[in-house]
Coordinates of C-alpha atoms and ligand atoms in Angstrom, one line a residue:
X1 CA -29.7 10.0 -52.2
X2 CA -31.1 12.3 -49.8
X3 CA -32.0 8.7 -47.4
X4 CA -28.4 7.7 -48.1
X5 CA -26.6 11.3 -47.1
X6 CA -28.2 11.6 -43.8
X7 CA -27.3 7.3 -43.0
X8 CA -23.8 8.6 -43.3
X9 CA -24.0 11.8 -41.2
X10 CA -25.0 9.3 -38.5
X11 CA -22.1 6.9 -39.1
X12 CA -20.3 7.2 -36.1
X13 CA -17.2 4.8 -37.3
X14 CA -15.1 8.1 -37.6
X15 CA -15.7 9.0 -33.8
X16 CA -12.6 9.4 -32.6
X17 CA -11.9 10.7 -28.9
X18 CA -8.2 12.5 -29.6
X19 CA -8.6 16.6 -29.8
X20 CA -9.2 18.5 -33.1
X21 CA -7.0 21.4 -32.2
X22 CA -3.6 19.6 -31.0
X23 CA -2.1 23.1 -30.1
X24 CA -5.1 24.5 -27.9
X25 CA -4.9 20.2 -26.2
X26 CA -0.6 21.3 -25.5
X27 CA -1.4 25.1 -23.9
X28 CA -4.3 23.3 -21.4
X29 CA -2.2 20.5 -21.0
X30 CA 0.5 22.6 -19.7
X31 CA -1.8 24.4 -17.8
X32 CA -2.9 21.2 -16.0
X33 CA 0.9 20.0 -15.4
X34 CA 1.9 23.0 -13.9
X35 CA -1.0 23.1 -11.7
X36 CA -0.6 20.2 -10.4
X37 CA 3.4 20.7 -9.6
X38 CA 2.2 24.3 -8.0
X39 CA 0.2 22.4 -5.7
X40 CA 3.0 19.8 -5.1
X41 CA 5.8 22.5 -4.7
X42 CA 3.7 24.9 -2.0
X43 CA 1.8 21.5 -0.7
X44 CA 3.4 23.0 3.3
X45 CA 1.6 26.4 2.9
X46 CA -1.8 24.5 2.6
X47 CA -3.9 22.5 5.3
X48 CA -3.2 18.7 5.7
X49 CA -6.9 18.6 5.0
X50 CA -9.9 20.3 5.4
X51 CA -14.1 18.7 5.3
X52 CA -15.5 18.7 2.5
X53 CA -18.5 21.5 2.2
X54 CA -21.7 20.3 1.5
X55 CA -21.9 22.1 -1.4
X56 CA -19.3 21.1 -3.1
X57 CA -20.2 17.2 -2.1
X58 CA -23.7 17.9 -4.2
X59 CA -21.5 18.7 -6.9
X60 CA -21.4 14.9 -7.7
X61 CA -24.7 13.7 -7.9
X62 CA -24.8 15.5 -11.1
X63 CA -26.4 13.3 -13.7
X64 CA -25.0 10.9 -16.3
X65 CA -23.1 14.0 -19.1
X66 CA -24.6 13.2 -22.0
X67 CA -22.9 16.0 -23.9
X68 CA -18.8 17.0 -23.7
X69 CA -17.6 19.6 -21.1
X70 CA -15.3 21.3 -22.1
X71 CA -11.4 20.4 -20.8
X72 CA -10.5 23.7 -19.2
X73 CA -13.6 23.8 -16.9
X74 CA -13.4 20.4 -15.8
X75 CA -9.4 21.0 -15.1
X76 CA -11.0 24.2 -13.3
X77 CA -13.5 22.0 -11.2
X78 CA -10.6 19.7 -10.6
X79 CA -8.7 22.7 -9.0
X80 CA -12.0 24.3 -6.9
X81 CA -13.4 20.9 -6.0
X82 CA -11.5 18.0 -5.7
X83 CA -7.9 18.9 -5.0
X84 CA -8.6 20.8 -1.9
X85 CA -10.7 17.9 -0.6
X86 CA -8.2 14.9 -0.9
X87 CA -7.0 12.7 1.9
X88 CA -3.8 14.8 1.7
X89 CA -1.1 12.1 2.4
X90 CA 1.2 14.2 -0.3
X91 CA 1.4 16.9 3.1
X92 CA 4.4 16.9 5.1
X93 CA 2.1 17.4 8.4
X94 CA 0.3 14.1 7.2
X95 CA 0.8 11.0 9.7
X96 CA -2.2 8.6 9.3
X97 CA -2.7 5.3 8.9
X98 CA 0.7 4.3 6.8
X99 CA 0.6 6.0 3.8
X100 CA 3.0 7.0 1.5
X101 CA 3.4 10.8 0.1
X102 CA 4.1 10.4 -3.6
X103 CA 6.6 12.6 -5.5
X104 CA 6.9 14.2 -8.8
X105 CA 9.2 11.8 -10.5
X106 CA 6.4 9.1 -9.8
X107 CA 3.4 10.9 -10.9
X108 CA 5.4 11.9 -14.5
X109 CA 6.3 8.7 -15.2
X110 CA 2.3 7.4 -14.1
X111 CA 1.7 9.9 -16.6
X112 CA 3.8 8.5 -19.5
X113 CA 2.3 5.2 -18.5
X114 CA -0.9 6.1 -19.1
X115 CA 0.1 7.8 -22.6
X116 CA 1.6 4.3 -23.6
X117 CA -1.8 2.7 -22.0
X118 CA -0.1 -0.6 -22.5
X119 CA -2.1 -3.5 -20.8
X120 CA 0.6 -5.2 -19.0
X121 CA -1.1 -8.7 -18.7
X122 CA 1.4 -9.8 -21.1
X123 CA 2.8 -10.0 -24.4
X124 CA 6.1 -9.4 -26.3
X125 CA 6.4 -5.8 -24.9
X126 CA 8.7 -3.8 -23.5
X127 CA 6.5 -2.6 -20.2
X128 CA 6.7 -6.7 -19.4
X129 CA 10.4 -6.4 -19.1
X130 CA 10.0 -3.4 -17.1
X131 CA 8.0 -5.2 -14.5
X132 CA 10.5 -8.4 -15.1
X133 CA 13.3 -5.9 -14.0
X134 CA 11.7 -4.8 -10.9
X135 CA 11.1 -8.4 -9.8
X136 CA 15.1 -9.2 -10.1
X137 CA 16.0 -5.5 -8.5
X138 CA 13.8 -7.1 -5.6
X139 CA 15.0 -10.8 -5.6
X140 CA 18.7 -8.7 -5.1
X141 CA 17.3 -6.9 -2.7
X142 CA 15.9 -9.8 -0.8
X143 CA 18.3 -12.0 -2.0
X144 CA 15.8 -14.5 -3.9
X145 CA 16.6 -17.0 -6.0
X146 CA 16.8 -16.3 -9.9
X147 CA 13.5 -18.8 -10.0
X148 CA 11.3 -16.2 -8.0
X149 CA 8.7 -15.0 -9.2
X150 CA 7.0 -11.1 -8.6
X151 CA 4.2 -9.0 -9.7
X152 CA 2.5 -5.9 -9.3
X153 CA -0.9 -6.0 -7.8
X154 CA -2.8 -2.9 -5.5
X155 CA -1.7 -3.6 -2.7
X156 CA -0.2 -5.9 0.1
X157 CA -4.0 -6.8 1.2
X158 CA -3.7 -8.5 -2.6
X159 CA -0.3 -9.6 -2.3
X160 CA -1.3 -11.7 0.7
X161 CA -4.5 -13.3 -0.8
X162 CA -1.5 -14.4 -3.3
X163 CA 0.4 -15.8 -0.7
X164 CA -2.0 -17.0 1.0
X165 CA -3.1 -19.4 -2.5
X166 CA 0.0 -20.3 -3.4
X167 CA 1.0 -21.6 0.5
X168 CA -2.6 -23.2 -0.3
X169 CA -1.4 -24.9 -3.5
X170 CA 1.9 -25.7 -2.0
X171 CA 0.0 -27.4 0.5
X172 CA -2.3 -29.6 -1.3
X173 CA -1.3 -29.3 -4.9
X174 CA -2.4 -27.5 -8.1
X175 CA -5.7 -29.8 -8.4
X176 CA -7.1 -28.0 -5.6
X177 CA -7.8 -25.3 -8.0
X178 CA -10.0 -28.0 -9.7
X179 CA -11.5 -29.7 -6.7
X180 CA -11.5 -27.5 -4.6
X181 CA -10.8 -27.1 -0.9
X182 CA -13.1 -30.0 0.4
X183 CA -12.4 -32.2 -1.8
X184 CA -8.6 -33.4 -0.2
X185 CA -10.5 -33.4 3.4
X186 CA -7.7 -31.6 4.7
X187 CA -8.8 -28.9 7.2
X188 CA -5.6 -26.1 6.6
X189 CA -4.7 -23.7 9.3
X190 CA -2.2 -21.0 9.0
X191 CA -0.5 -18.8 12.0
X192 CA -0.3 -14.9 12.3
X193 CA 0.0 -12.8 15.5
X194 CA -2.3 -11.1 16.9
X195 CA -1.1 -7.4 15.4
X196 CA -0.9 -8.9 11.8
X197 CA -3.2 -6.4 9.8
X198 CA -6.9 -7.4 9.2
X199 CA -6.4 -8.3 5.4
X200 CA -4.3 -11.8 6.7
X201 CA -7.8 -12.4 7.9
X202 CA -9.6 -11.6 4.7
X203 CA -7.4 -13.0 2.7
X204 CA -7.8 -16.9 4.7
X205 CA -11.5 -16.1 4.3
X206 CA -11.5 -15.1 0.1
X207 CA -9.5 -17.9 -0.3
X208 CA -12.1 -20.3 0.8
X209 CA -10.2 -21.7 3.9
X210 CA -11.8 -19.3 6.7
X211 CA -11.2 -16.8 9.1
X212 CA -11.7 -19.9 12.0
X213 CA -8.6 -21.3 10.3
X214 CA -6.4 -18.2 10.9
X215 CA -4.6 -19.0 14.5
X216 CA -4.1 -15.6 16.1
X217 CA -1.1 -15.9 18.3
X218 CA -0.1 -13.5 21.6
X219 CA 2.1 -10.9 21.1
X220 CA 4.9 -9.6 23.4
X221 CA 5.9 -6.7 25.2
X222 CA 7.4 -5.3 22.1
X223 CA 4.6 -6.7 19.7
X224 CA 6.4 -9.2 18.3
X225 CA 4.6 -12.7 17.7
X226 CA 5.1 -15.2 20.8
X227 CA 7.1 -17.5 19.1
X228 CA 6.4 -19.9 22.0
X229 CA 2.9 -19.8 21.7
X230 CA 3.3 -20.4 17.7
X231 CA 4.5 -23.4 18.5
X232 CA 2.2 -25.0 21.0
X233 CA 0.0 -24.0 18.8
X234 CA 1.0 -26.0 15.9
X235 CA 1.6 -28.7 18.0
X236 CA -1.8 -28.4 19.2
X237 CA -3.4 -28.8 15.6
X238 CA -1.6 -31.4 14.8
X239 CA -2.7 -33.4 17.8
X240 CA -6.3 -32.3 16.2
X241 CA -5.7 -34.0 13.2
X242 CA -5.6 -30.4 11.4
X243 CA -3.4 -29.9 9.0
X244 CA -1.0 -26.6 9.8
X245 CA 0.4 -24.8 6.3
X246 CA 1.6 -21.3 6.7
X247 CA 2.8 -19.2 9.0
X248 CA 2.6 -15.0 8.2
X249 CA 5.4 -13.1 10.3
X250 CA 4.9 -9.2 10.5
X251 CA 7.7 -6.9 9.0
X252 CA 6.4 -3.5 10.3
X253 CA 2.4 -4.2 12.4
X254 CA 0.5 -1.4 11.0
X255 CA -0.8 -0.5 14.5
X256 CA 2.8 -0.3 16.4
X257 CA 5.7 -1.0 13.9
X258 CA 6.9 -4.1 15.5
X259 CA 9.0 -6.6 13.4
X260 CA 8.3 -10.3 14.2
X261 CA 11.5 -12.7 14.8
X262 CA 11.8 -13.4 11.3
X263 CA 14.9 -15.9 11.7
X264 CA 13.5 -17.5 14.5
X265 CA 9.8 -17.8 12.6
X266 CA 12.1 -19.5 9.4
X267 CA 13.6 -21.8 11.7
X268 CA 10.4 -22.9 13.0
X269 CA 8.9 -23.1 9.5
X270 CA 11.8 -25.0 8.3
X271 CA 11.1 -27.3 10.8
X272 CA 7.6 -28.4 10.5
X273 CA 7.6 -27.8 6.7
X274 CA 5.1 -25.0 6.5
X275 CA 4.9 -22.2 3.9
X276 CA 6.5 -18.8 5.4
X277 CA 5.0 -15.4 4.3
X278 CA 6.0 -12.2 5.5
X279 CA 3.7 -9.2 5.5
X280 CA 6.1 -6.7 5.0
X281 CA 3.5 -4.2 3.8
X282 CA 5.8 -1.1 4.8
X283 CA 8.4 -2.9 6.8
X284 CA 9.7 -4.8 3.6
X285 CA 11.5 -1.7 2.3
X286 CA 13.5 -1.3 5.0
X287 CA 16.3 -3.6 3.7
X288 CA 17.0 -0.3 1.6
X289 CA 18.0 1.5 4.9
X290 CA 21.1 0.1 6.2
X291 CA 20.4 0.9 10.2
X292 CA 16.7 -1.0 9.6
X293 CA 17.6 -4.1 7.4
X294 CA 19.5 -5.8 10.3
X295 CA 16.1 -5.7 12.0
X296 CA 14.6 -7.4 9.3
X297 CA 17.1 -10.1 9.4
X298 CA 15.4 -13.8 8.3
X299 CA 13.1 -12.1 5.9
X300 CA 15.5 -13.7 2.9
X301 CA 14.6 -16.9 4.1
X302 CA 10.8 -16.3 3.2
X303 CA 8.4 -18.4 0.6
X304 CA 7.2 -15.0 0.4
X305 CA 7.0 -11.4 0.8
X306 CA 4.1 -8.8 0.2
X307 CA 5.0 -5.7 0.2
X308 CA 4.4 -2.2 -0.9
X309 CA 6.4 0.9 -3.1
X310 CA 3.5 3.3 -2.6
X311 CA 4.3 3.4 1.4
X312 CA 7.8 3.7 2.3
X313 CA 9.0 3.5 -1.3
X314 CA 7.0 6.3 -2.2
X315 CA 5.7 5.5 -5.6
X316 CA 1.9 6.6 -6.1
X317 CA -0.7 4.6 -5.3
X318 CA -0.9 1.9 -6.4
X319 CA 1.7 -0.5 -5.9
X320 CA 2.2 -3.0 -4.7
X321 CA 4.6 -6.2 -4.8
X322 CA 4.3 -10.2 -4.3
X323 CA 7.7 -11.9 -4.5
X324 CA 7.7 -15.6 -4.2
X325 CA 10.6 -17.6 -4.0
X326 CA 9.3 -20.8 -5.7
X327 CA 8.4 -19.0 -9.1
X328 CA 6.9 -22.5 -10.7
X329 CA 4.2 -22.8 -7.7
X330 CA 3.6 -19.1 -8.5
X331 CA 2.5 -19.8 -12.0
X332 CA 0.6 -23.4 -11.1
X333 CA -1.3 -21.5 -8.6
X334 CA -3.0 -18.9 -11.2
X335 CA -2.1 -20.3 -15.1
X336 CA -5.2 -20.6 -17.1
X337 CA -4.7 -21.5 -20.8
X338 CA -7.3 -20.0 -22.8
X339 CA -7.6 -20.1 -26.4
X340 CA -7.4 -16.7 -26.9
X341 CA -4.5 -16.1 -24.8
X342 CA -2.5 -18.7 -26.8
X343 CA 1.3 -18.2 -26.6
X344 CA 3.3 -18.4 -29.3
X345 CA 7.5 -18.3 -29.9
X346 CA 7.6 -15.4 -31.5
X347 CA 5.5 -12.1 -32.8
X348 CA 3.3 -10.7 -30.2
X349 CA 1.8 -13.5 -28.3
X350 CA 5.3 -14.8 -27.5
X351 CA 7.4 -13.9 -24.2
X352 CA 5.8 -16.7 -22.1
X353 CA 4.9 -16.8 -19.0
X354 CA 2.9 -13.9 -18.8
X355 CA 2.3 -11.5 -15.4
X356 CA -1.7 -12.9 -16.2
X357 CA -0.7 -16.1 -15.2
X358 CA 1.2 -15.0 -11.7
X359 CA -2.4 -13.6 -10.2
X360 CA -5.9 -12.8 -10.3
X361 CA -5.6 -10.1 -13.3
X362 CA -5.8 -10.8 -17.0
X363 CA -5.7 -6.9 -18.0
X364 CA -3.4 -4.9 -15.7
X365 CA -1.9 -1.3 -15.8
X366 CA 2.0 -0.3 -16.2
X367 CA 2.6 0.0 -12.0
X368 CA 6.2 -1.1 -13.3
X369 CA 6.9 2.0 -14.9
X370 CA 6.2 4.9 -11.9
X371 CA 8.4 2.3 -9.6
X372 CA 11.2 2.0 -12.4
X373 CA 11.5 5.8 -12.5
X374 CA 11.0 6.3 -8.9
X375 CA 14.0 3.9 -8.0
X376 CA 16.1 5.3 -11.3
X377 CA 16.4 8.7 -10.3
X378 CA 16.8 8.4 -6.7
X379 CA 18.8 5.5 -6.2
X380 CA 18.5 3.1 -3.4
X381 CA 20.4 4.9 -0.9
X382 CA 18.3 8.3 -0.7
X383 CA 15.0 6.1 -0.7
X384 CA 17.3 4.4 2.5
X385 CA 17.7 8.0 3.8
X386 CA 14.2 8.5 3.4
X387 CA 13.0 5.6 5.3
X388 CA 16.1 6.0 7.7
X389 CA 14.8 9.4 8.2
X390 CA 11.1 8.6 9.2
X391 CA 12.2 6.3 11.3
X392 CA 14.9 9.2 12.9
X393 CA 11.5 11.7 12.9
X394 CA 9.8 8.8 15.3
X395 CA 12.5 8.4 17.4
X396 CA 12.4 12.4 18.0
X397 CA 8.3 12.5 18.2
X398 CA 8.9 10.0 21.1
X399 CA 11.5 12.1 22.8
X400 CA 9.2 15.3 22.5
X401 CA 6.4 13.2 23.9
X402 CA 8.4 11.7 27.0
X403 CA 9.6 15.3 27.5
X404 CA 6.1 16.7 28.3
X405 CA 3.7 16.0 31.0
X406 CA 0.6 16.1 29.3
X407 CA 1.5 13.2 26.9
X408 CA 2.3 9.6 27.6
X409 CA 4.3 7.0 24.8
X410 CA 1.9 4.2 25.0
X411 CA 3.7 1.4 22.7
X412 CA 7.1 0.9 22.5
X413 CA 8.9 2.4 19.1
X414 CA 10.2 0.1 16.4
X415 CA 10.4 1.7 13.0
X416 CA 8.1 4.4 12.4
X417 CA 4.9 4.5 14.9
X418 CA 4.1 6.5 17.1
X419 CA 1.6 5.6 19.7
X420 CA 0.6 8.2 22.0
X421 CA -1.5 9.7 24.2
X422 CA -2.7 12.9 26.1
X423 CA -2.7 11.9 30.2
X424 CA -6.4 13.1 32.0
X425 CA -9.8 11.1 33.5
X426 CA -11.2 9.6 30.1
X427 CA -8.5 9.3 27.9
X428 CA -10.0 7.2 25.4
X429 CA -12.6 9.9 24.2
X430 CA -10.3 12.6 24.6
X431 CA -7.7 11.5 22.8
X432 CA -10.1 10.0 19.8
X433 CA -11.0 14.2 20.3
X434 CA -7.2 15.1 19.4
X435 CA -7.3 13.1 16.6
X436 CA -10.3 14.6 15.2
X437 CA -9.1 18.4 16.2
X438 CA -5.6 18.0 14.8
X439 CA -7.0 16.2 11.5
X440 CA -9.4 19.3 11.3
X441 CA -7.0 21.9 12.2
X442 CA -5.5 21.0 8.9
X443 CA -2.1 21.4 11.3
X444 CA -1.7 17.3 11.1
X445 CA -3.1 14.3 10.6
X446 CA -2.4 11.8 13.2
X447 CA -4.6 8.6 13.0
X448 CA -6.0 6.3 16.2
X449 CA -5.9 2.6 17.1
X450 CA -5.9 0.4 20.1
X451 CA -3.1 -0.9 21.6
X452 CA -3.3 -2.9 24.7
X453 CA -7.1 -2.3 25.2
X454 CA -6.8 1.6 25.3
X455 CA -7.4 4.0 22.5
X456 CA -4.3 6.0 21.1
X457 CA -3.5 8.7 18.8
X458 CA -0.9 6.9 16.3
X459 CA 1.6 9.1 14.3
X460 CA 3.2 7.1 11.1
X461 CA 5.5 9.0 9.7
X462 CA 5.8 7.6 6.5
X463 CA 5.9 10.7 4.2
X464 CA 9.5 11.8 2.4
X465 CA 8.6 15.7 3.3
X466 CA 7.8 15.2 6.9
X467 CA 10.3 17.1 9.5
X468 CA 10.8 17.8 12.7
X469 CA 8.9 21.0 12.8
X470 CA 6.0 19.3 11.5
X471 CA 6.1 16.8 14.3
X472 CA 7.1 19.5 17.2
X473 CA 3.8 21.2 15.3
X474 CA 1.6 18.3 16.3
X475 CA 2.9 17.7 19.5
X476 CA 2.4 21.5 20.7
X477 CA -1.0 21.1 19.0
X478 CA -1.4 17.6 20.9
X479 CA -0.8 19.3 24.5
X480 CA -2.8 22.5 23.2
X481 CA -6.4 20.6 22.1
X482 CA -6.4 18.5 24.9
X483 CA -6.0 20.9 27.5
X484 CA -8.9 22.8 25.8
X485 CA -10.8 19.1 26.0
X486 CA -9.9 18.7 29.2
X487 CA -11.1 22.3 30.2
X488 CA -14.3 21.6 28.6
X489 CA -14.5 18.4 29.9
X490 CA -14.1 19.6 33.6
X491 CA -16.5 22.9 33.0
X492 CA -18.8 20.2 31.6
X493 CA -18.9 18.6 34.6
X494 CA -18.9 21.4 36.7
X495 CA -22.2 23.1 35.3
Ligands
PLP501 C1 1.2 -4.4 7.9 C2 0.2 -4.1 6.8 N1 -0.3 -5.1 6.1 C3 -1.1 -4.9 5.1 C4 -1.6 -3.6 4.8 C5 -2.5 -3.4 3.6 O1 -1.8 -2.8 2.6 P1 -2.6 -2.2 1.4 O2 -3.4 -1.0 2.0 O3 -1.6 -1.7 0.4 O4 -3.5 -3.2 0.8 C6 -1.1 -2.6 5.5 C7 -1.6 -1.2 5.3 O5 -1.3 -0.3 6.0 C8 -0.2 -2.8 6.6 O6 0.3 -1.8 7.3

């Protein structure tokens, strides 16, 4: 008996991970939700960021827990030492890179969706439909066929490996996924400008077909792709004996916000029967705003569009979107039957095809669900304002910058980039200096590139809570830091 007693204390079949006191789990869950939406609500009266200490990095090289914490102080280290320390793209005075600033409707719904936990690979489910419904929202949107084909993924960097198969597949048919690139002896080569975003790049080079095979074509004054030079150049690989498949216009070029021809690039596709993919990683969503979507005229006439609702659309990370005209090359490119995901016509395994066999995924989170909400309770037309507005604010940060003698526009304005810089003897370090002091001010958060071979600070103005006085505050702090740099620089020199 005794031997018996303690084999069952040790049973751990009854473990179970859900609270024993359901009322104390409410009061700190509460707790939790309304810190959170404090944070959110006085988000302006905070720094855009700020380094992390030290100190509080050691915090996490702690060692494996093997005992439980309990829930209040970890909500409590949350608060001290990782909310103060996050990239800050919520702020209204943050400008970097292209990100998107969330909002509350989002993050309660990513909330629900994680209380559901559904895995969204497939299934007769509800959360499947949810997702379906986003994919015909967008095929309205982008006025795609009914046959088209979308799914949630991370991000456009994924959505374009997508694309960049399913051009592959288009190209060569579904056995390459059998045989293999080398095995057809074709040598495939796909076109992108020069400002298309590096992860067109990675994406030729996953797939198998190479970076080599990516032609990089010249860009214009405004930094659109030289649609002459796209064409020599396909002309010139198929004097090669190479075999030309895709072409990837630019909807929005993450370094300067251009927009590529995209009627002109679909004629030109149409013509030599090549697959036509638009990275339209932020630029996409501009069809919501009715003084951008003429510029993104042509984009209906894609094979398909990557795209993203945690920029512009500003759903929280992550989301993002492939939409693919030709819905049955979609499927041929990923399907794998397995026995244990056999479908069935009804009862749970039923509702075929499946989002599993659209991508790389087999288990996949409910994305669908923040991006259901977000676009339910605002509506189209404010997320247009919204993105109409950014675009407004860029307009304005250009006219603040042409205004004042220290600063020089440095890349023409398309959507919502800003490229600037700060006029002295060694711009390129100072201005990298800007970046840094403004980022560290926590005043703004201005990121930097290089356009035309020089180094600038880039402002993208992505975020929903951004205003004008946010953008007159980084300009006056602009002109402020780098006549301190420049100061420096000349006492520097001086001594
Ligand atoms: C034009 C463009 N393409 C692709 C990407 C990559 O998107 P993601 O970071 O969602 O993978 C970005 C990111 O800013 C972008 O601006």
């Amino acid at each position: 008996m005794p031997a018996l007693f303690s084999l069952a204390m040790q049973d751990t079949s009854q473990e179970s991970l859900d609270p024993s006191d359901w009322q104390e789990l409410r009061v700190q869950a509460h707790r939790m939700l309304d810190d959170i939406l404090n944070h959110i609500e006085h988000l302006r009266e905070q720094p855009v960021w700020q380094p992390t200490p030290p100190r509080v990095r050691a915090l996490f090289h702690e060692p494996l827990p093997e005992k439980p914490t309990d829930l209040a102080r970890i909500h409590q280290s949350f608060m001290h030492d990782i909310l103060p320390f996050s990239i800050g793209n919520a702020h209204p005075g943050f400008m970097g890179w292209v990100q998107g600033g969330g909002t509350v409707v989002g993050m309660l719904a990513d909330m629900l969706a994680a209380g559901l936990n559904p895995n969204v690979g497939g299934r007769q489910q509800i959360p499947v439909e949810v997702e379906r419904q986003i994919t015909r929202w967008m095929r309205e949107l982008f006025r795609f066929p009914d046959t088209a084909s979308g799914l949630f993924v991370t991000g456009t960097s994924m959505a374009n490996l997508i694309a960049v198969l399913v051009a592959r597949t288009a190209a060569l048919g579904a056995d390459v996924r059998q045989h293999g690139l080398a095995a057809d002896g074709k040598r495939l080569v796909a076109y992108a400008s020069k400002a298309a975003h590096g992860c067109v790049a990675q994406a030729m080079d996953l797939s198998g077909i190479g970076i080599d095979a990516l032609r990089t074509i010249p860009t214009d004054r405004q930094g659109r792709m030289d649609l002459l030079a796209l064409q020599q150049a396909i002309a010139a690989d198929r004097d090669a004996g190479v075999a030309p498949f895709m072409i990837i216009g630019t909807a929005g070029s993450v370094d300067t916000g251009a927009v590529d021809d995209l009627t002109a690039i679909a004629e030109i596709a149409q013509r030599e029967k090549l697959w036509f993919h638009i990275d339209g990683a932020f630029g996409a969503l501009g069809m919501l705003a009715p003084d951008i979507a003429p510029l993104l005229a042509g984009i209906e006439r894609a094979d398909s569009i990557a795209f993203d609702f945690h920029k512009w659309g500003q759903v929280p990370y992550d989301a993002g979107f492939i939409l693919v005209r030709d819905g049955t090359m979609h499927y041929d490119t990923f399907a794998s039957p397995a026995a244990y995901l056999r479908r069935e016509c009804r009862g749970m395994a039923a509702n075929s095809p499946w989002p599993c066999d659209f991508g790389p995924d087999l288990s996949r989170g409910f994305r669908a669900l923040k991006t259901w909400f977000s676009i339910k309770a605002y509506g189209t037309e404010k997320l247009g304002r919204v993105i109409s507005g950014t675009c407004a604010l860029a307009r304005h940060l250009g006219r603040r910058i042409e205004a004042e003698p220290a600063l020089e526009l440095l890349a023409p304005i398309s959507l919502n980039i800003v490229c600037f810089g700060y006029r002295c003897d060694d711009p390129d370090r100072v201005n990298a200096d800007i970046a840094v002091a403004l980022q560290e001010s926590g005043i703004a958060a201005p990121s930097t590139t290089t356009v035309n071979g020089r180094l600038v600070i880039r402002a993208a103005i992505v975020n929903h809570r951004t205003t004008a006085s946010d953008i007159d505050a980084m300009v006056d702090a602009a002109v402020a830091f780098g006549n301190a740099l420049a100061d420096d620089r000349k006492t520097g020199e001086a001594a």
